Amino acid sequence: MADRGTQTGHFLAKILGIKLQYRNEMGITEDLKRGESVFSVSTADTFVEEEPTVSEWLGSVFPSRQECLHYLFNLFPFTHWITRYNGQWFLGDMVAGITVGSVVVPQGMAYATLAELPVQFGLYSSFMGVLIYWFFATSKDITIGPVAVASTITGNVVNMVHKSDPKLPGHVVASALALISGCVILFLGLARLGWIVEFISLAAISAYMTGSAINIAAGQVPTMMGITGFDTRASTYRVIINTLKNLGHTKLDAAMGLTALTMLYLIRYGCNFGARKMPNRRKLFFFLATLRTVFVILLYTLISWLVNRHHRKKPLFKILGVVPRGFKNAAVPTINKKIIQEFASQLPATIIVLLIEHIAISKSFGRVNNYTINPSQELVAIGISNVLGPFLGAYPATGSFSRTAIKSKAGVRTPFAGFITACVVLIAIYGLTAVFFYIPSASLSAVIIHAVGDLITPPNTVYQFWRISPLEVIIFFAGVFVTIFSSIENGIYTTICISVAMLLFRVVKARGRFLGRVKVQSVIGDHFIDDDGKYGAMGRSHKTHYDASSTRNIFLPIDHHDGSNPQVEIDSPYPGVFIYRFSEGYNYPNASHYLDYMVGTIFKKTRRTNPNSYGKLGDRPWNDPGPRRGKEVAEHDDRPTLKAIILDFSSVNNVDITSVQHLIDVRNQLDRYASPDKVDWHMACINNRWTKRSLAAAGFGYPTPDEPSLVHERWKPIFSVAEIGGQDSAAAAADFRDNERELKRQRTRDLEQVGARPGEKDTITHTHGDPDSESSSSLEFSKDLGSSKAYKSFVREGGRVAVVHGLNRPLFHIDLTSAVHSAIANVERRGDSEAKGVGTGTDITDNAKQVL
């Protein structure tokens, strides 16, 4: 008896007019009283597929207690490996940490100038990034700190705020920007929304990195040449034009900048050449190339000291000057409404840059070094680094490509190398600030130009993009040009918007394909492979003729737009039966486009079942006016009538109300077109239970009687069955091995006692079922499917047969082959019923197989 809750629900449904039992699956009525079933096959293990429920979905969405504990445990990935830390790991981390530390110090100071901040703030950002990241990292290679693009955007924000409020210090604005962006990224990470980054394509990332590198390099050339008098943060093309106009105003800084840049490239090319010529010393050349930045900065600092030691107040070329020792700007960041309003317009671009550069780099090095990162956890690491960093004066920081590459090649073993890098930066902050006084600004600009040069996408890579997806190359150049002629922020927005627009266009304009049948057989060399997969000496490889018994059916687009050989003839599965495949999902944006194309093609390739269905001329619709006045409808139309439609859902994961409603409308439209017949709808390869529920709720998945009077008409479904148990099962295999071992032991004892008789062999006999494959003339639902002779050749002794999909959904098929079998069988059943009378029960399954 139903419980009180169910009774209450039924009562409310009755009041509200909700039809709980609105579906009459299989046309079952009260007239079926003899234990009959509309299904014509049965099984000892009857399987009726249950529909998914809302409570089941909620249970899969909301985490369990165990999943909550797992979530908290994964917030601190260092706990997964820190207890197994060892001396060998420490040695690799120490070498990599010191190497990266020697690079991050000059780079951090150089990037601080891009952010329009004193150089010590670059050291603060470098220290906090590497110190905090290793606690939350899922990548051992990433080095967090100041980067060129993020520093440039920070500098743009600082300049913009300075124009509206000159009294507000730049480092206060930069720290506030880091804190707010860090909070947003931290929230995304804690909410496990790292998948958002996947919406940004590789073409968009490459475009923004290339355009930003050109923008930064062009802006640093005037400083490297000692040219002043114009805005180096204007649009890239303006900076290049103004630089060329003012080449005559070049100062002595050019000697310190151009030679430093030349030396950086010469050292790198020399080390690469030496590594190729002397592979056994490749490691040595790698460390020499890595330390080239440190070497150049120290060399030109020495030259600057020799030149300017007597000109400290008026140096001959621009130098850094006084760098405070220690964390002089450590304080609680200033956050108020006014500051946030000043940089709110630049906040999205800042967050996007921090996200995509870090995730792209970490994924790339994870694939190279055979580990997988957690994008959401990486967002947590970036967020916490930028939330805590401003308390020591840091500005926005993220993963650096160049330093990550150096760290990876230096042999880093764990993320703990970041702590060692932090120690190196800390030593520089407290012990080397006096040396920083004489560093030439032109040499720092050369370091920046040299670093960002690696971010430019090489022409060969762009050509590979063109080979893969020409449309995305257009996106790439659009992003680069917008960055050059406008700004980095606009370039980022342009590439992302165009990428999303192209994705939506592909989804909306997705076009289905009509499929046909082709018989194929696999070959190796000039020999056919048997249907059991054997070939060579173990198979019938000596047969080079076409063996029809080992062929199989495949389904290809009839128009050959998949690149298949156009000389291969693709046959229609059956006159009036169409196979239609959705290519890129099936949802509300593309449902109309899919089905319009399908219906239009069906109308072209079929004829109306009853051309005289309109009694009067005025009854015809305006869009189907028929023949001209005075002419009759053609009676000798060779086109078939529409019988059945098979939809391939292999690329569909979810459907929605709109897409299902489109299917219902098209079903009704085609039923009118095929009237007085009904069109059979078969669905193949449905991979989602919710999709099955949605389609079943719309009346798909089971046959509908043509008329109430034909309710007893027998439907002929074809189910896919599989063996459970039997000699191929795991239990049978284990039993076979035990019996074999026991037989060997028994044989050994017999030989020791009486000796073996010559020529006698012990064998284990495998009993097979009766090979007779004669079909039963009448299979009632109550009969055991395993006892039918039709399945004895398939089922081994001791085994049973079970259907793969539910018996309550006979028109949901496991593959296209079974769908075509079922469609043809029931088309012929309908023809037999019309010729012989309804309910004859003629078994035409074998006929369908012969057709196939």
PDB file of N, CA and C in Angstrom, residues 58-68 71:
ATOM      1  N   LEU A  58      21.045  14.803  -7.198  1.00  0.00           N
ATOM      2  CA  LEU A  58      21.517  15.634  -6.094  1.00  0.00           C
ATOM      3  C   LEU A  58      22.616  14.913  -5.305  1.00  0.00           C
ATOM      4  N   GLY A  59      22.461  13.603  -5.145  1.00  0.00           N
ATOM      5  CA  GLY A  59      23.486  12.849  -4.444  1.00  0.00           C
ATOM      6  C   GLY A  59      24.814  12.834  -5.171  1.00  0.00           C
ATOM      7  N   SER A  60      24.766  12.896  -6.511  1.00  0.00           N
ATOM      8  CA  SER A  60      26.015  12.918  -7.283  1.00  0.00           C
ATOM      9  C   SER A  60      26.648  14.299  -7.325  1.00  0.00           C
ATOM     10  N   VAL A  61      25.847  15.345  -7.080  1.00  0.00           N
ATOM     11  CA  VAL A  61      26.354  16.719  -7.142  1.00  0.00           C
ATOM     12  C   VAL A  61      26.908  17.164  -5.792  1.00  0.00           C
ATOM     13  N   PHE A  62      26.159  16.924  -4.719  1.00  0.00           N
ATOM     14  CA  PHE A  62      26.589  17.373  -3.402  1.00  0.00           C
ATOM     15  C   PHE A  62      27.571  16.367  -2.811  1.00  0.00           C
ATOM     16  N   PRO A  63      28.668  16.852  -2.242  1.00  0.00           N
ATOM     17  CA  PRO A  63      29.702  15.935  -1.753  1.00  0.00           C
ATOM     18  C   PRO A  63      29.272  15.184  -0.506  1.00  0.00           C
ATOM     19  N   SER A  64      29.809  13.996  -0.366  1.00  0.00           N
ATOM     20  CA  SER A  64      29.588  13.208   0.835  1.00  0.00           C
ATOM     21  C   SER A  64      30.608  13.606   1.904  1.00  0.00           C
ATOM     22  N   ARG A  65      30.476  13.009   3.077  1.00  0.00           N
ATOM     23  CA  ARG A  65      31.412  13.323   4.159  1.00  0.00           C
ATOM     24  C   ARG A  65      32.838  12.922   3.767  1.00  0.00           C
ATOM     25  N   GLN A  66      32.967  11.773   3.131  1.00  0.00           N
ATOM     26  CA  GLN A  66      34.290  11.326   2.707  1.00  0.00           C
ATOM     27  C   GLN A  66      34.871  12.275   1.656  1.00  0.00           C
ATOM     28  N   GLU A  67      34.048  12.757   0.757  1.00  0.00           N
ATOM     29  CA  GLU A  67      34.526  13.693  -0.268  1.00  0.00           C
ATOM     30  C   GLU A  67      34.909  15.036   0.339  1.00  0.00           C
ATOM     31  N   CYS A  68      34.226  15.469   1.384  1.00  0.00           N
ATOM     32  CA  CYS A  68      34.594  16.713   2.070  1.00  0.00           C
ATOM     33  C   CYS A  68      35.962  16.582   2.733  1.00  0.00           C
ATOM     34  N   TYR A  71      38.513  16.689   0.090  1.00  0.00           N
ATOM     35  CA  TYR A  71      38.681  18.068  -0.383  1.00  0.00           C
ATOM     36  C   TYR A  71      39.635  18.836   0.531  1.00  0.00           C
TER      37      TYR A  71
END
